mmCIF file of C-alpha atoms in Angstrom:
data_model
loop_
_atom_site.group_PDB
_atom_site.id
_atom_site.type_symbol
_atom_site.label_atom_id
_atom_site.label_comp_id
_atom_site.label_asym_id
_atom_site.label_seq_id
_atom_site.Cartn_x
_atom_site.Cartn_y
_atom_site.Cartn_z
ATOM 1 C CA UNK Q 1 0.200 -0.068 -0.212
ATOM 2 C CA UNK Q 2 2.725 2.669 0.634
ATOM 3 C CA UNK Q 3 4.139 1.648 -2.998
ATOM 4 C CA UNK Q 4 0.245 2.385 -4.494
ATOM 5 C CA UNK Q 5 1.076 5.988 -2.624
ATOM 6 C CA UNK Q 6 3.957 6.334 -4.073
ATOM 7 C CA UNK Q 7 2.948 5.443 -7.621
ATOM 8 C CA UNK Q 8 -0.021 8.006 -6.997
ATOM 9 C CA UNK Q 9 2.802 10.795 -6.427
ATOM 10 C CA UNK Q 10 2.431 11.316 -2.403
ATOM 11 C CA UNK Q 11 5.257 13.476 -1.347
ATOM 12 C CA UNK Q 12 8.078 11.729 0.699
ATOM 13 C CA UNK Q 13 6.475 13.157 4.125
ATOM 14 C CA UNK Q 14 2.908 11.877 3.565
ATOM 15 C CA UNK Q 15 4.302 8.623 2.716
ATOM 16 C CA UNK Q 16 6.189 8.669 6.138
ATOM 17 C CA UNK Q 17 3.528 9.806 8.278
ATOM 18 C CA UNK Q 18 1.815 6.263 6.724
ATOM 19 C CA UNK Q 19 4.604 4.377 7.573
ATOM 20 C CA UNK Q 20 4.442 5.388 11.109
ATOM 21 C CA UNK Q 21 0.620 5.151 11.598
ATOM 22 C CA UNK Q 22 1.231 1.674 10.323
ATOM 23 C CA UNK Q 23 3.609 1.344 12.516
ATOM 24 C CA UNK Q 24 1.258 1.977 15.513
ATOM 25 C CA UNK Q 25 -1.589 -0.097 13.612
ATOM 26 C CA UNK Q 26 1.023 -3.065 14.106
ATOM 27 C CA UNK Q 27 1.178 -2.285 17.861
ATOM 28 C CA UNK Q 28 -2.545 -2.346 18.629
ATOM 29 C CA UNK Q 29 -2.991 -5.261 16.201
ATOM 30 C CA UNK Q 30 -0.080 -7.201 18.243
ATOM 31 C CA UNK Q 31 -1.897 -6.539 21.509
ATOM 32 C CA UNK Q 32 -5.499 -7.763 19.945
ATOM 33 C CA UNK Q 33 -4.100 -10.661 18.434
ATOM 34 C CA UNK Q 34 -2.124 -11.507 22.013
ATOM 35 C CA UNK Q 35 -5.236 -11.168 23.454
ATOM 36 C CA UNK Q 36 -7.384 -13.490 21.241
ATOM 37 C CA UNK Q 37 -9.524 -10.780 19.711
ATOM 38 C CA UNK Q 38 -10.676 -11.798 15.993
ATOM 39 C CA UNK Q 39 -10.023 -8.892 13.435
ATOM 40 C CA UNK Q 40 -9.058 -8.839 9.981
ATOM 41 C CA UNK Q 41 -5.408 -7.800 10.415
ATOM 42 C CA UNK Q 42 -4.555 -7.102 6.894
ATOM 43 C CA UNK Q 43 -7.708 -4.976 6.352
ATOM 44 C CA UNK Q 44 -6.601 -2.301 9.166
ATOM 45 C CA UNK Q 45 -2.778 -2.428 7.971
ATOM 46 C CA UNK Q 46 -3.901 -1.668 4.080
ATOM 47 C CA UNK Q 47 -6.501 1.001 6.023
ATOM 48 C CA UNK Q 48 -3.404 2.403 7.965
ATOM 49 C CA UNK Q 49 -1.264 2.995 5.053
ATOM 50 C CA UNK Q 50 -3.502 4.581 3.064
ATOM 51 C CA UNK Q 51 -5.920 6.594 4.838
ATOM 52 C CA UNK Q 52 -4.645 9.885 4.120
ATOM 53 C CA UNK Q 53 -4.218 9.260 0.759
ATOM 54 C CA UNK Q 54 -6.341 12.144 -0.056
ATOM 55 C CA UNK Q 55 -3.613 14.888 1.239
ATOM 56 C CA UNK Q 56 -2.494 14.073 -2.027
ATOM 57 C CA UNK Q 57 -4.461 16.118 -3.967
ATOM 58 C CA UNK Q 58 -4.571 18.286 -0.566
ATOM 59 C CA UNK Q 59 -1.105 18.845 0.672
ATOM 60 C CA UNK Q 60 -1.462 21.499 2.474
ATOM 61 C CA UNK Q 61 -3.576 19.558 4.680
ATOM 62 C CA UNK Q 62 -0.177 17.406 5.211
ATOM 63 C CA UNK Q 63 1.369 19.836 7.674
ATOM 64 C CA UNK Q 64 -2.339 22.290 8.583
ATOM 65 C CA UNK Q 65 -5.236 21.700 9.353
ATOM 66 C CA UNK Q 66 -8.244 20.736 7.195
ATOM 67 C CA UNK Q 67 -10.926 17.799 6.191
ATOM 68 C CA UNK Q 68 -11.247 18.184 2.476
ATOM 69 C CA UNK Q 69 -9.227 15.305 1.947
ATOM 70 C CA UNK Q 70 -10.917 12.570 3.920
ATOM 71 C CA UNK Q 71 -14.174 12.327 1.328
ATOM 72 C CA UNK Q 72 -11.919 12.844 -1.907
ATOM 73 C CA UNK Q 73 -9.436 10.777 -0.551
ATOM 74 C CA UNK Q 74 -11.799 7.824 -0.805
ATOM 75 C CA UNK Q 75 -12.805 8.662 -3.962
ATOM 76 C CA UNK Q 76 -9.531 9.125 -5.444
ATOM 77 C CA UNK Q 77 -8.152 5.846 -4.041
ATOM 78 C CA UNK Q 78 -11.665 3.971 -5.735
ATOM 79 C CA UNK Q 79 -10.953 5.607 -8.914
ATOM 80 C CA UNK Q 80 -7.176 3.963 -8.540
ATOM 81 C CA UNK Q 81 -8.982 0.638 -8.451
ATOM 82 C CA UNK Q 82 -9.103 0.667 -4.130
ATOM 83 C CA UNK Q 83 -11.439 -2.070 -2.438
ATOM 84 C CA UNK Q 84 -14.494 0.927 -1.707
ATOM 85 C CA UNK Q 85 -14.681 -0.861 1.931
ATOM 86 C CA UNK Q 86 -10.976 0.173 2.017
ATOM 87 C CA UNK Q 87 -10.740 3.226 0.623
ATOM 88 C CA UNK Q 88 -13.382 4.385 3.114
ATOM 89 C CA UNK Q 89 -10.523 4.201 6.101
ATOM 90 C CA UNK Q 90 -9.992 7.879 4.355
ATOM 91 C CA UNK Q 91 -13.099 9.003 5.626
ATOM 92 C CA UNK Q 92 -13.909 7.526 8.668
ATOM 93 C CA UNK Q 93 -10.211 7.649 10.576
ATOM 94 C CA UNK Q 94 -11.852 11.266 11.160
ATOM 95 C CA UNK Q 95 -15.574 9.671 11.342
ATOM 96 C CA UNK Q 96 -14.644 6.987 13.768
ATOM 97 C CA UNK Q 97 -18.210 7.250 15.834
ATOM 98 C CA UNK Q 98 -20.953 6.110 13.273
ATOM 99 C CA UNK Q 99 -22.867 2.696 13.928
ATOM 100 C CA UNK Q 100 -21.786 2.046 10.399
ATOM 101 C CA UNK Q 101 -18.021 2.145 11.003
ATOM 102 C CA UNK Q 102 -16.347 -1.565 11.325
ATOM 103 C CA UNK Q 103 -14.142 -2.374 13.988
ATOM 104 C CA UNK Q 104 -11.282 -2.600 11.579
ATOM 105 C CA UNK Q 105 -11.944 0.754 10.734
ATOM 106 C CA UNK Q 106 -11.997 2.398 13.992
ATOM 107 C CA UNK Q 107 -8.542 0.262 14.727
ATOM 108 C CA UNK Q 108 -6.912 2.635 11.821
ATOM 109 C CA UNK Q 109 -8.556 5.624 13.708
ATOM 110 C CA UNK Q 110 -7.167 4.674 16.720
ATOM 111 C CA UNK Q 111 -3.600 3.759 15.170
ATOM 112 C CA UNK Q 112 -4.067 7.317 13.504
ATOM 113 C CA UNK Q 113 -4.382 8.886 16.871
ATOM 114 C CA UNK Q 114 -1.545 7.036 19.041
ATOM 115 C CA UNK Q 115 0.901 7.061 16.646
ATOM 116 C CA UNK Q 116 1.897 10.736 18.047
ATOM 117 C CA UNK Q 117 1.011 9.824 21.489
ATOM 118 C CA UNK Q 118 -2.425 11.490 21.970
ATOM 119 C CA UNK Q 119 -4.772 9.122 23.832
ATOM 120 C CA UNK Q 120 -8.697 9.409 23.160
ATOM 121 C CA UNK Q 121 -10.520 7.909 26.100
ATOM 122 C CA UNK Q 122 -13.692 7.882 23.865
ATOM 123 C CA UNK Q 123 -12.069 5.843 20.746
ATOM 124 C CA UNK Q 124 -10.048 3.818 22.834
ATOM 125 C CA UNK Q 125 -13.357 2.518 25.577
ATOM 126 C CA UNK Q 126 -15.504 2.051 22.411
ATOM 127 C CA UNK Q 127 -12.616 -0.753 21.078
ATOM 128 C CA UNK Q 128 -12.406 -1.910 23.819
ATOM 129 C CA UNK Q 129 -15.714 -3.076 24.439
ATOM 130 C CA UNK Q 130 -16.143 -4.007 20.846
ATOM 131 C CA UNK Q 131 -13.142 -6.388 21.793
ATOM 132 C CA UNK Q 132 -14.242 -7.874 24.317
ATOM 133 C CA UNK Q 133 -17.444 -8.666 22.347
ATOM 134 C CA UNK Q 134 -15.665 -10.391 19.471
ATOM 135 C CA UNK Q 135 -13.296 -12.334 21.803
ATOM 136 C CA UNK Q 136 -15.743 -13.129 24.986
ATOM 137 C CA UNK Q 137 -13.420 -12.258 27.388
ATOM 138 C CA UNK Q 138 -14.388 -10.200 30.344
ATOM 139 C CA UNK Q 139 -14.143 -6.450 29.394
ATOM 140 C CA UNK Q 140 -12.238 -4.893 32.356
ATOM 141 C CA UNK Q 141 -9.668 -7.657 32.049
ATOM 142 C CA UNK Q 142 -9.402 -6.807 28.408
ATOM 143 C CA UNK Q 143 -9.524 -3.363 29.080
ATOM 144 C CA UNK Q 144 -6.088 -3.502 31.761
ATOM 145 C CA UNK Q 145 -4.312 -5.635 28.298
ATOM 146 C CA UNK Q 146 -5.195 -2.825 26.084
ATOM 147 C CA UNK Q 147 -5.299 0.282 27.456
ATOM 148 C CA UNK Q 148 -1.038 -1.043 28.469
ATOM 149 C CA UNK Q 149 -1.094 -2.250 25.392
ATOM 150 C CA UNK Q 150 -1.965 1.498 24.287
ATOM 151 C CA UNK Q 151 0.326 3.184 26.188
ATOM 152 C CA UNK Q 152 2.990 1.720 24.867
ATOM 153 C CA UNK Q 153 2.144 2.563 21.305
ATOM 154 C CA UNK Q 154 1.694 6.259 22.219
ATOM 155 C CA UNK Q 155 4.989 6.671 24.772
ATOM 156 C CA UNK Q 156 6.552 5.958 21.121
ATOM 157 C CA UNK Q 157 4.839 9.254 20.146
ATOM 158 C CA UNK Q 158 7.199 11.279 20.230
ATOM 159 C CA UNK Q 159 10.273 9.149 18.329
ATOM 160 C CA UNK Q 160 7.439 8.830 15.797
ATOM 161 C CA UNK Q 161 6.732 12.655 15.113
ATOM 162 C CA UNK Q 162 10.452 13.384 15.402
ATOM 163 C CA UNK Q 163 10.929 10.937 12.178
ATOM 164 C CA UNK Q 164 7.987 12.651 10.755
ATOM 165 C CA UNK Q 165 9.968 15.395 11.083
ATOM 166 C CA UNK Q 166 12.883 14.315 9.613
ATOM 167 C CA UNK Q 167 10.978 13.407 6.229
ATOM 168 C CA UNK Q 168 9.952 16.869 6.046
ATOM 169 C CA UNK Q 169 12.467 18.878 5.866
#
């Protein structure tokens, strides 16, 4: 998926951002797999690698605010042959609260938050509740396990941010 971004002319900074979000996603996925929570890991990894593809069209949103890249990215990826379900991550990584948003899409949103060291209690609790339902595990036991994992992923945020800035220079 990172190669696809390069083919679509993504800047080095944008490819690096996706690489770093994918790194955070892998930490989340490892914790879920260890806790025996069923989920589609390849989807999460691909979604993390493509979630901001719309910033190719809106490069000012790479370093600045804006949400135009979200819907545009979904359409852009579909136009370039990406499965529409996967392309939705461009939109749902920022709009993860809806009931139509899948567990895997929420994991992409979580990776996009934790990669820089930011914790989102609402998103994390939503993910943990669904993980407990999917696995049949006790919610509070799973909370302790996943909260620790989310903290480890977030704790590496300053390092990922530093690596993000190097690619921007």
